[in-house]
Amino acid sequence: MRPETLEILRCPYCGGRLELVEDMANVLEAGAILEGILGCHCCLFPVVGGIPVLHLQPSAVTAREAIEAGESDRAFRALVSSDEGKADRFMEVASNRDATFRELAETLGEELEGGYFLYRFSDPSFVTASAVVRAVGGTALRGGGRAIDLCGGSGHLTRVLLEISEPAPVVADLYFAKLWLAARYVAPGCEPICCDGNAPLPFARGSFGFALCADAFMYIWTKRQMVGEMERLVAGDPSGAVVITHAHNQHVWSASHGNPLPPEGYRALFESVEPRLFAESKLLDDVVAGGPLDLSRRDDAAALAEQEAVTIVAARNADAWRAHPLATREPIPGELRLNPLYALEELEMGVRMRLAFPSEDYEDEYGACRRYLPEELTLDGDTVAAVRDGVRTPQVRELLRKRIVLDLPERYY
Ligand SMILES: [Zn+2]
């Protein structure tokens, strides 16, 4: 972590400032705090692998004791997984600088969504959320300001926030291993903070211009507190905005339901900014059509009631409520790859691609990706070579727009 990040951190329990406890083990590398102990009025919290761990679950207590004893490997292992075999395997693979995100994620198996992360960059909720983030976050942060990705996991949308957030975005999650993967692979340069979304958030009032919670809000039990906290994080910013994407609808069954509210229940959580709720399928329609993303629309209660999921936008800057062109900025550069949802058949000149879902569950949940991923297609040799060499020809750009080709973080799989 960068020492200046301490300016925005607060203890989730006493609200006090956090400071590096100088008489305890502190390891600094290139000006960043790699390991150490942070103290407030009430608690001591460890920094492990550059990540402040600002909760008091048993793994965090074990990690703090290990850092105090100068045993950083033991602290890291305790936080990676409660399964010692998995934690050892993760550490072993992580020690190889050439290891891929996929190899590391696979050591944790089901704990890391059983492989769905591999397809995250083309799933419909990500495709919709990234367009909303660029539109609303881009408007909120036009004059500068920081973004936060709450329950951000391994940082897929944090990567999008890197395009618009200055200083670099924060990604917050309870799961330490995901945050470590976010910082090392998916969103390099982001600031990861390990904390509990069911507790007060460990940040000072008004530290951010844009607060996001994507695909996770229905798993938060303390929803009222979470929204109150998101409003607090962007307090005082006349352009501040809060976005919650893919909030499941209590009235419509979905594959990974969580504890959702009805649309009117989500609306009632907001106390300081009037939110607008959008039918998520209509936002996806806009993206599939190539834009614009029309946030001037007002979806009525009947349209929202039949949606599997809604997107909630609370923005103080009225400029958010317009039709936004898609992708006005160049994305963070990565490596071009053919979408792994396709089975490939090498041809004499090119490759035949056939859509092959990893499981029936995946197809149930994300089958809407058929809206932009054709069942079958053939790429000629020149196009395959352009993708392999990372050359963005007009044809490659069109394949990127349709998510047939993906722009992935380096060493992703
Ligand atoms: Zn405290």
Tab-separated table of C-alpha atoms and ligand atoms in Angstrom:
chain	number	residue	atom	x	y	z
A	1	MET	CA	0.000	0.000	0.000
A	2	ARG	CA	1.051	3.574	-0.601
A	3	PRO	CA	1.662	5.483	2.661
A	4	GLU	CA	-0.564	8.346	1.408
A	5	THR	CA	-3.534	5.928	1.304
A	6	LEU	CA	-3.502	6.133	5.130
A	7	GLU	CA	-5.059	9.593	4.674
A	8	ILE	CA	-8.374	8.081	3.558
A	9	LEU	CA	-8.397	4.989	5.831
A	10	ARG	CA	-10.395	4.957	9.070
A	11	CYS	CA	-10.987	2.163	11.551
A	12	PRO	CA	-14.345	0.520	10.699
A	13	TYR	CA	-15.193	0.271	14.414
A	14	CYS	CA	-13.997	3.470	16.163
A	15	GLY	CA	-13.681	5.688	13.076
A	16	GLY	CA	-10.191	6.726	14.185
A	17	ARG	CA	-7.306	7.427	11.852
A	18	LEU	CA	-4.939	4.538	11.175
A	19	GLU	CA	-1.234	4.978	11.611
A	20	LEU	CA	1.732	2.736	11.131
A	21	VAL	CA	2.833	1.460	14.544
A	22	GLU	CA	6.529	2.239	14.297
A	23	ASP	CA	7.810	-0.052	17.046
A	24	MET	CA	6.375	-3.134	15.369
A	25	ALA	CA	7.599	-5.019	12.323
A	26	ASN	CA	7.314	-2.823	9.226
A	27	VAL	CA	8.697	-3.716	5.846
A	28	LEU	CA	8.823	-0.970	3.263
A	29	GLU	CA	9.688	-1.586	-0.365
A	30	ALA	CA	10.129	1.243	-2.877
A	31	GLY	CA	8.258	3.590	-0.545
A	32	ALA	CA	5.251	1.245	-0.233
A	33	ILE	CA	4.221	-0.536	2.971
A	34	LEU	CA	4.547	-4.261	2.292
A	35	GLU	CA	4.093	-5.547	5.832
A	36	GLY	CA	3.335	-3.853	9.097
A	37	ILE	CA	0.839	-3.074	11.804
A	38	LEU	CA	-1.725	-0.268	11.672
A	39	GLY	CA	-3.208	1.093	14.866
A	40	CYS	CA	-6.248	3.271	15.773
A	41	HIS	CA	-7.903	4.057	19.155
A	42	CYS	CA	-9.277	0.530	19.509
A	43	CYS	CA	-7.503	-2.066	17.376
A	44	LEU	CA	-4.377	-3.245	15.648
A	45	PHE	CA	-4.651	-4.398	12.017
A	46	PRO	CA	-2.000	-6.125	9.883
A	47	VAL	CA	-0.711	-5.132	6.454
A	48	VAL	CA	0.153	-8.334	4.575
A	49	GLY	CA	1.520	-8.577	1.049
A	50	GLY	CA	0.895	-4.821	0.699
A	51	ILE	CA	-2.795	-5.193	1.645
A	52	PRO	CA	-4.242	-3.642	4.838
A	53	VAL	CA	-6.576	-6.161	6.507
A	54	LEU	CA	-9.188	-4.031	8.291
A	55	HIS	CA	-11.498	-6.575	9.907
A	56	LEU	CA	-11.255	-8.853	12.945
A	57	GLN	CA	-12.194	-12.270	11.599
A	58	PRO	CA	-10.061	-15.136	12.982
A	59	SER	CA	-7.778	-15.224	9.903
A	60	ALA	CA	-6.997	-11.518	10.380
A	61	VAL	CA	-6.164	-12.008	14.069
A	62	THR	CA	-3.848	-14.920	13.190
A	63	ALA	CA	-2.230	-12.779	10.501
A	64	ARG	CA	-1.669	-9.863	12.891
A	65	GLU	CA	-0.029	-12.141	15.458
A	66	ALA	CA	2.193	-13.607	12.743
A	67	ILE	CA	3.287	-10.149	11.493
A	68	GLU	CA	4.037	-9.108	15.089
A	69	ALA	CA	6.207	-12.225	15.373
A	70	GLY	CA	7.967	-11.381	12.099
A	71	GLU	CA	6.474	-14.415	10.299
A	72	SER	CA	5.135	-12.878	7.101
A	73	ASP	CA	4.676	-16.179	5.235
A	74	ARG	CA	2.485	-17.516	8.036
A	75	ALA	CA	0.399	-14.315	7.932
A	76	PHE	CA	-0.072	-14.583	4.161
A	77	ARG	CA	-0.965	-18.280	4.342
A	78	ALA	CA	-3.580	-17.684	7.068
A	79	LEU	CA	-5.314	-15.083	4.919
A	80	VAL	CA	-5.180	-16.963	1.596
A	81	SER	CA	-7.254	-19.921	2.755
A	82	SER	CA	-8.353	-21.765	5.898
A	83	ASP	CA	-7.473	-24.958	3.975
A	84	GLU	CA	-3.740	-25.362	4.639
A	85	GLY	CA	-3.180	-27.550	1.591
A	86	LYS	CA	-4.709	-24.950	-0.708
A	87	ALA	CA	-2.823	-22.115	0.980
A	88	ASP	CA	0.509	-23.970	0.607
A	89	ARG	CA	-0.202	-24.696	-3.051
A	90	PHE	CA	-1.130	-21.050	-3.683
A	91	MET	CA	2.124	-19.862	-2.042
A	92	GLU	CA	4.140	-22.348	-4.077
A	93	VAL	CA	2.629	-21.245	-7.404
A	94	ALA	CA	2.811	-17.554	-6.407
A	95	SER	CA	6.563	-17.822	-5.848
A	96	ASN	CA	6.966	-18.332	-9.600
A	97	ARG	CA	6.937	-14.891	-11.239
A	98	ASP	CA	5.731	-16.415	-14.540
A	99	ALA	CA	2.669	-18.076	-13.009
A	100	THR	CA	-0.628	-17.092	-14.618
A	101	PHE	CA	-3.753	-15.738	-12.929
A	102	ARG	CA	-5.510	-18.927	-13.961
A	103	GLU	CA	-2.896	-21.221	-12.376
A	104	LEU	CA	-3.112	-19.326	-9.092
A	105	ALA	CA	-6.900	-19.138	-9.106
A	106	GLU	CA	-7.153	-22.868	-9.782
A	107	THR	CA	-5.225	-23.679	-6.595
A	108	LEU	CA	-8.237	-22.279	-4.696
A	109	GLY	CA	-10.906	-24.023	-6.824
A	110	GLU	CA	-14.502	-23.422	-5.704
A	111	GLU	CA	-13.368	-20.721	-3.257
A	112	LEU	CA	-12.723	-18.631	-6.354
A	113	GLU	CA	-16.013	-19.129	-8.182
A	114	GLY	CA	-14.934	-22.427	-9.676
A	115	GLY	CA	-13.425	-20.968	-12.817
A	116	TYR	CA	-16.150	-18.504	-13.848
A	117	PHE	CA	-13.580	-15.695	-13.558
A	118	LEU	CA	-12.018	-17.022	-16.777
A	119	TYR	CA	-15.078	-15.905	-18.707
A	120	ARG	CA	-15.754	-12.766	-16.672
A	121	PHE	CA	-14.610	-10.311	-19.350
A	122	SER	CA	-17.367	-11.406	-21.731
A	123	ASP	CA	-20.257	-12.230	-19.402
A	124	PRO	CA	-23.384	-10.077	-19.898
A	125	SER	CA	-23.358	-8.554	-16.409
A	126	PHE	CA	-19.720	-7.466	-16.839
A	127	VAL	CA	-20.358	-6.125	-20.343
A	128	THR	CA	-23.315	-4.068	-19.070
A	129	ALA	CA	-21.591	-2.966	-15.856
A	130	SER	CA	-18.446	-1.805	-17.636
A	131	ALA	CA	-20.541	0.406	-19.952
A	132	VAL	CA	-22.426	1.881	-16.965
A	133	VAL	CA	-19.160	2.444	-15.084
A	134	ARG	CA	-17.572	4.276	-18.019
A	135	ALA	CA	-20.705	6.421	-18.449
A	136	VAL	CA	-21.591	7.294	-14.833
A	137	GLY	CA	-18.097	7.009	-13.344
A	138	GLY	CA	-16.644	8.958	-16.262
A	139	THR	CA	-19.156	11.768	-15.644
A	140	ALA	CA	-18.620	11.758	-11.862
A	141	LEU	CA	-14.813	11.821	-12.146
A	142	ARG	CA	-14.515	14.157	-15.134
A	143	GLY	CA	-12.803	16.777	-12.973
A	144	GLY	CA	-10.633	14.184	-11.172
A	145	GLY	CA	-11.298	12.071	-8.101
A	146	ARG	CA	-10.987	8.540	-6.882
A	147	ALA	CA	-13.229	5.519	-7.476
A	148	ILE	CA	-13.867	2.526	-5.231
A	149	ASP	CA	-14.950	-0.964	-6.312
A	150	LEU	CA	-16.742	-2.505	-3.313
A	151	CYS	CA	-16.926	-6.308	-3.108
A	152	GLY	CA	-14.652	-5.947	-6.134
A	153	GLY	CA	-13.115	-9.433	-5.840
A	154	SER	CA	-10.198	-9.977	-8.179
A	155	GLY	CA	-10.627	-6.557	-9.751
A	156	HIS	CA	-12.247	-7.070	-13.165
A	157	LEU	CA	-14.227	-3.828	-12.960
A	158	THR	CA	-11.407	-2.153	-11.012
A	159	ARG	CA	-9.492	-2.560	-14.269
A	160	VAL	CA	-12.141	-0.410	-15.977
A	161	LEU	CA	-11.925	2.109	-13.112
A	162	LEU	CA	-8.178	2.497	-13.785
A	163	GLU	CA	-9.233	4.328	-16.990
A	164	ILE	CA	-11.133	7.044	-15.092
A	165	SER	CA	-9.862	7.246	-11.494
A	166	GLU	CA	-7.075	9.610	-10.442
A	167	PRO	CA	-5.630	8.777	-7.900
A	168	ALA	CA	-5.741	5.051	-8.654
A	169	PRO	CA	-8.948	3.247	-7.648
A	170	VAL	CA	-9.430	1.276	-4.437
A	171	VAL	CA	-10.709	-2.301	-4.625
A	172	ALA	CA	-12.279	-3.550	-1.393
A	173	ASP	CA	-13.247	-7.132	-0.604
A	174	LEU	CA	-13.382	-9.538	2.313
A	175	TYR	CA	-11.455	-12.181	0.379
A	176	PHE	CA	-7.719	-11.503	0.665
A	177	ALA	CA	-6.544	-13.852	-2.132
A	178	LYS	CA	-8.829	-12.177	-4.671
A	179	LEU	CA	-7.444	-8.757	-3.770
A	180	TRP	CA	-3.900	-9.999	-4.116
A	181	LEU	CA	-4.735	-11.339	-7.601
A	182	ALA	CA	-6.398	-8.009	-8.471
A	183	ALA	CA	-3.253	-6.065	-7.603
A	184	ARG	CA	-0.810	-8.491	-9.225
A	185	TYR	CA	-2.707	-9.304	-12.439
A	186	VAL	CA	-6.058	-7.775	-13.218
A	187	ALA	CA	-5.776	-4.132	-12.117
A	188	PRO	CA	-2.081	-3.373	-11.508
A	189	GLY	CA	-1.656	-0.065	-9.700
A	190	CYS	CA	-4.984	-0.273	-7.855
A	191	GLU	CA	-5.064	-0.004	-4.054
A	192	PRO	CA	-6.508	-3.195	-2.485
A	193	ILE	CA	-8.151	-3.003	0.966
A	194	CYS	CA	-9.399	-6.107	2.777
A	195	CYS	CA	-12.580	-5.298	4.741
A	196	ASP	CA	-16.066	-6.551	5.538
A	197	GLY	CA	-18.990	-5.229	3.462
A	198	ASN	CA	-21.340	-6.045	6.341
A	199	ALA	CA	-19.470	-3.615	8.629
A	200	PRO	CA	-18.966	0.160	8.391
A	201	LEU	CA	-16.517	0.792	5.552
A	202	PRO	CA	-12.969	1.752	6.609
A	203	PHE	CA	-12.738	5.092	4.776
A	204	ALA	CA	-13.098	8.766	5.634
A	205	ARG	CA	-16.250	10.631	4.576
A	206	GLY	CA	-15.991	12.064	1.060
A	207	SER	CA	-12.849	10.121	0.089
A	208	PHE	CA	-14.292	9.162	-3.298
A	209	GLY	CA	-16.135	10.646	-6.257
A	210	PHE	CA	-17.546	7.336	-7.452
A	211	ALA	CA	-18.568	4.239	-5.460
A	212	LEU	CA	-19.413	0.980	-7.237
A	213	CYS	CA	-20.765	-2.371	-6.086
A	214	ALA	CA	-21.154	-4.796	-9.004
A	215	ASP	CA	-22.817	-8.226	-9.003
A	216	ALA	CA	-22.542	-8.589	-5.238
A	217	PHE	CA	-25.089	-6.393	-3.473
A	218	MET	CA	-27.696	-9.162	-2.995
A	219	TYR	CA	-25.157	-11.115	-0.946
A	220	ILE	CA	-24.735	-8.234	1.520
A	221	TRP	CA	-27.006	-8.706	4.540
A	222	THR	CA	-26.681	-5.158	5.931
A	223	LYS	CA	-27.946	-3.485	2.752
A	224	ARG	CA	-29.186	-0.327	4.449
A	225	GLN	CA	-25.806	0.239	6.098
A	226	MET	CA	-23.938	-0.484	2.844
A	227	VAL	CA	-25.907	2.114	0.857
A	228	GLY	CA	-25.577	4.633	3.704
A	229	GLU	CA	-21.832	4.004	3.631
A	230	MET	CA	-21.630	4.400	-0.149
A	231	GLU	CA	-23.464	7.742	0.153
A	232	ARG	CA	-21.022	8.761	2.913
A	233	LEU	CA	-17.983	7.840	0.796
A	234	VAL	CA	-19.024	10.260	-1.970
A	235	ALA	CA	-20.461	12.912	0.426
A	236	GLY	CA	-19.584	16.513	-0.348
A	237	ASP	CA	-18.761	15.894	-4.019
A	238	PRO	CA	-21.275	17.800	-6.203
A	239	SER	CA	-20.594	15.274	-8.989
A	240	GLY	CA	-20.458	12.218	-6.684
A	241	ALA	CA	-22.203	9.048	-7.839
A	242	VAL	CA	-23.089	5.618	-6.490
A	243	VAL	CA	-23.731	2.653	-8.788
A	244	ILE	CA	-24.986	-0.814	-7.883
A	245	THR	CA	-25.133	-3.176	-10.846
A	246	HIS	CA	-26.832	-6.534	-11.272
A	247	ALA	CA	-28.944	-6.395	-8.114
A	248	HIS	CA	-31.216	-9.437	-8.374
A	249	ASN	CA	-34.968	-8.905	-8.190
A	250	GLN	CA	-36.742	-10.662	-5.304
A	251	HIS	CA	-39.751	-11.312	-7.565
A	252	VAL	CA	-37.834	-13.146	-10.329
A	253	TRP	CA	-35.911	-16.353	-9.776
A	254	SER	CA	-32.252	-16.361	-10.852
A	255	ALA	CA	-29.432	-18.887	-10.681
A	256	SER	CA	-27.405	-17.365	-7.820
A	257	HIS	CA	-30.192	-15.538	-6.078
A	258	GLY	CA	-28.648	-14.308	-2.784
A	259	ASN	CA	-30.965	-12.242	-0.531
A	260	PRO	CA	-32.388	-9.772	-3.038
A	261	LEU	CA	-34.941	-6.996	-2.478
A	262	PRO	CA	-37.740	-5.978	-4.848
A	263	PRO	CA	-36.882	-2.913	-6.989
A	264	GLU	CA	-38.863	-0.564	-4.696
A	265	GLY	CA	-36.904	-1.985	-1.746
A	266	TYR	CA	-33.610	-1.016	-3.356
A	267	ARG	CA	-34.945	2.468	-4.069
A	268	ALA	CA	-35.921	2.975	-0.426
A	269	LEU	CA	-32.362	2.310	0.801
A	270	PHE	CA	-31.157	5.712	-0.438
A	271	GLU	CA	-31.554	8.682	1.901
A	272	SER	CA	-29.407	11.503	0.503
A	273	VAL	CA	-29.508	11.027	-3.281
A	274	GLU	CA	-32.553	10.025	-5.356
A	275	PRO	CA	-31.613	6.846	-7.245
A	276	ARG	CA	-32.819	5.800	-10.684
A	277	LEU	CA	-33.369	2.107	-11.376
A	278	PHE	CA	-32.738	0.680	-14.831
A	279	ALA	CA	-33.969	-2.552	-16.389
A	280	GLU	CA	-30.654	-4.299	-16.955
A	281	SER	CA	-31.786	-6.128	-20.088
A	282	LYS	CA	-32.479	-2.765	-21.779
A	283	LEU	CA	-28.990	-1.516	-20.929
A	284	LEU	CA	-27.590	-4.696	-22.477
A	285	ASP	CA	-29.734	-4.003	-25.581
A	286	ASP	CA	-27.983	-0.623	-25.873
A	287	VAL	CA	-24.532	-2.184	-25.584
A	288	VAL	CA	-25.297	-4.964	-28.071
A	289	ALA	CA	-26.519	-2.319	-30.535
A	290	GLY	CA	-23.124	-0.586	-30.242
A	291	GLY	CA	-24.466	2.266	-28.111
A	292	PRO	CA	-25.326	4.788	-27.021
A	293	LEU	CA	-26.072	3.725	-23.448
A	294	ASP	CA	-29.277	5.651	-22.833
A	295	LEU	CA	-29.469	6.757	-19.203
A	296	SER	CA	-32.111	9.382	-20.026
A	297	ARG	CA	-34.740	6.624	-20.130
A	298	ARG	CA	-37.131	6.157	-17.188
A	299	ASP	CA	-38.104	2.515	-16.726
A	300	ASP	CA	-41.482	2.260	-14.960
A	301	ALA	CA	-42.359	-0.089	-12.095
A	302	ALA	CA	-43.944	-2.645	-14.444
A	303	ALA	CA	-40.804	-2.859	-16.603
A	304	LEU	CA	-38.569	-3.239	-13.532
A	305	ALA	CA	-40.825	-5.838	-11.900
A	306	GLU	CA	-40.185	-8.431	-14.604
A	307	GLN	CA	-36.396	-7.971	-14.716
A	308	GLU	CA	-34.074	-10.616	-13.327
A	309	ALA	CA	-31.709	-7.830	-12.228
A	310	VAL	CA	-31.656	-4.043	-12.040
A	311	THR	CA	-28.901	-1.443	-12.178
A	312	ILE	CA	-29.177	1.344	-9.601
A	313	VAL	CA	-27.621	4.739	-10.295
A	314	ALA	CA	-27.586	7.606	-7.771
A	315	ALA	CA	-25.820	10.582	-9.348
A	316	ARG	CA	-25.651	14.198	-8.177
A	317	ASN	CA	-24.483	15.450	-11.584
A	318	ALA	CA	-27.541	15.647	-13.862
A	319	ASP	CA	-25.228	15.143	-16.839
A	320	ALA	CA	-25.331	11.429	-15.993
A	321	TRP	CA	-28.941	11.274	-17.301
A	322	ARG	CA	-28.204	11.313	-21.004
A	323	ALA	CA	-27.304	8.947	-23.833
A	324	HIS	CA	-23.595	8.065	-23.466
A	325	PRO	CA	-21.466	6.861	-26.380
A	326	LEU	CA	-19.683	3.582	-25.577
A	327	ALA	CA	-15.951	3.292	-24.911
A	328	THR	CA	-14.745	6.825	-25.509
A	329	ARG	CA	-11.362	6.011	-23.958
A	330	GLU	CA	-8.763	3.424	-24.875
A	331	PRO	CA	-8.839	0.549	-22.386
A	332	ILE	CA	-5.871	-0.323	-20.174
A	333	PRO	CA	-3.598	-2.200	-22.615
A	334	GLY	CA	-3.396	-5.950	-22.202
A	335	GLU	CA	-3.031	-9.032	-24.394
A	336	LEU	CA	-5.458	-9.930	-27.168
A	337	ARG	CA	-6.901	-13.439	-26.956
A	338	LEU	CA	-9.702	-15.410	-28.608
A	339	ASN	CA	-12.605	-15.702	-26.149
A	340	PRO	CA	-12.133	-18.964	-24.160
A	341	LEU	CA	-15.885	-19.675	-24.431
A	342	TYR	CA	-15.088	-20.934	-27.945
A	343	ALA	CA	-13.786	-24.365	-28.881
A	344	LEU	CA	-11.211	-23.926	-31.645
A	345	GLU	CA	-10.595	-26.026	-34.717
A	346	GLU	CA	-7.430	-25.195	-36.670
A	347	LEU	CA	-8.023	-24.852	-40.409
A	348	GLU	CA	-5.465	-24.732	-43.188
A	349	MET	CA	-5.990	-20.953	-43.385
A	350	GLY	CA	-7.407	-19.725	-40.083
A	351	VAL	CA	-9.542	-21.134	-37.325
A	352	ARG	CA	-13.144	-22.252	-36.834
A	353	MET	CA	-14.684	-21.136	-33.535
A	354	ARG	CA	-17.701	-22.832	-31.945
A	355	LEU	CA	-19.407	-21.564	-28.772
A	356	ALA	CA	-18.952	-24.178	-26.009
A	357	PHE	CA	-20.176	-23.241	-22.506
A	358	PRO	CA	-18.170	-24.681	-19.593
A	359	SER	CA	-21.324	-25.987	-17.867
A	360	GLU	CA	-25.121	-25.952	-17.927
A	361	ASP	CA	-25.069	-23.694	-14.865
A	362	TYR	CA	-22.950	-21.190	-16.753
A	363	GLU	CA	-25.325	-21.291	-19.688
A	364	ASP	CA	-28.340	-20.787	-17.365
A	365	GLU	CA	-26.793	-17.728	-15.770
A	366	TYR	CA	-24.925	-16.081	-18.628
A	367	GLY	CA	-26.636	-17.444	-21.763
A	368	ALA	CA	-27.529	-13.850	-22.753
A	369	CYS	CA	-23.958	-13.580	-24.072
A	370	ARG	CA	-25.440	-15.273	-27.185
A	371	ARG	CA	-26.738	-11.780	-27.970
A	372	TYR	CA	-23.215	-10.810	-29.093
A	373	LEU	CA	-21.290	-14.092	-29.341
A	374	PRO	CA	-22.269	-15.979	-32.517
A	375	GLU	CA	-22.764	-19.743	-32.260
A	376	GLU	CA	-20.058	-20.375	-34.832
A	377	LEU	CA	-17.654	-18.357	-36.971
A	378	THR	CA	-14.455	-18.680	-38.967
A	379	LEU	CA	-11.489	-16.313	-38.812
A	380	ASP	CA	-9.020	-16.130	-41.680
A	381	GLY	CA	-5.275	-16.547	-41.170
A	382	ASP	CA	-4.507	-12.811	-41.345
A	383	THR	CA	-7.002	-12.033	-38.582
A	384	VAL	CA	-5.700	-14.849	-36.376
A	385	ALA	CA	-2.168	-13.487	-36.879
A	386	ALA	CA	-3.261	-9.919	-36.073
A	387	VAL	CA	-4.858	-11.098	-32.809
A	388	ARG	CA	-1.767	-13.147	-31.928
A	389	ASP	CA	0.502	-10.146	-32.578
A	390	GLY	CA	-1.788	-7.689	-30.794
A	391	VAL	CA	-2.413	-5.595	-33.917
A	392	ARG	CA	-5.731	-3.744	-33.680
A	393	THR	CA	-6.877	-3.783	-37.279
A	394	PRO	CA	-10.434	-2.492	-37.935
A	395	GLN	CA	-11.546	-6.118	-38.116
A	396	VAL	CA	-9.888	-6.954	-34.780
A	397	ARG	CA	-11.569	-3.911	-33.203
A	398	GLU	CA	-14.948	-5.173	-34.378
A	399	LEU	CA	-14.192	-8.624	-32.889
A	400	LEU	CA	-13.208	-6.877	-29.632
A	401	ARG	CA	-16.495	-4.958	-29.623
A	402	LYS	CA	-18.418	-8.225	-29.954
A	403	ARG	CA	-16.244	-9.890	-27.254
A	404	ILE	CA	-15.175	-12.630	-29.683
A	405	VAL	CA	-11.652	-11.328	-29.067
A	406	LEU	CA	-10.815	-10.138	-25.549
A	407	ASP	CA	-8.290	-7.614	-24.297
A	408	LEU	CA	-7.059	-9.444	-21.183
A	409	PRO	CA	-4.582	-8.634	-18.428
A	410	GLU	CA	-1.076	-9.969	-19.037
A	411	ARG	CA	-0.514	-13.568	-17.891
A	412	TYR	CA	-4.255	-14.078	-17.363
A	413	TYR	CA	-4.469	-17.633	-18.715
B	1	ZN	ZN	-10.537	1.535	16.005
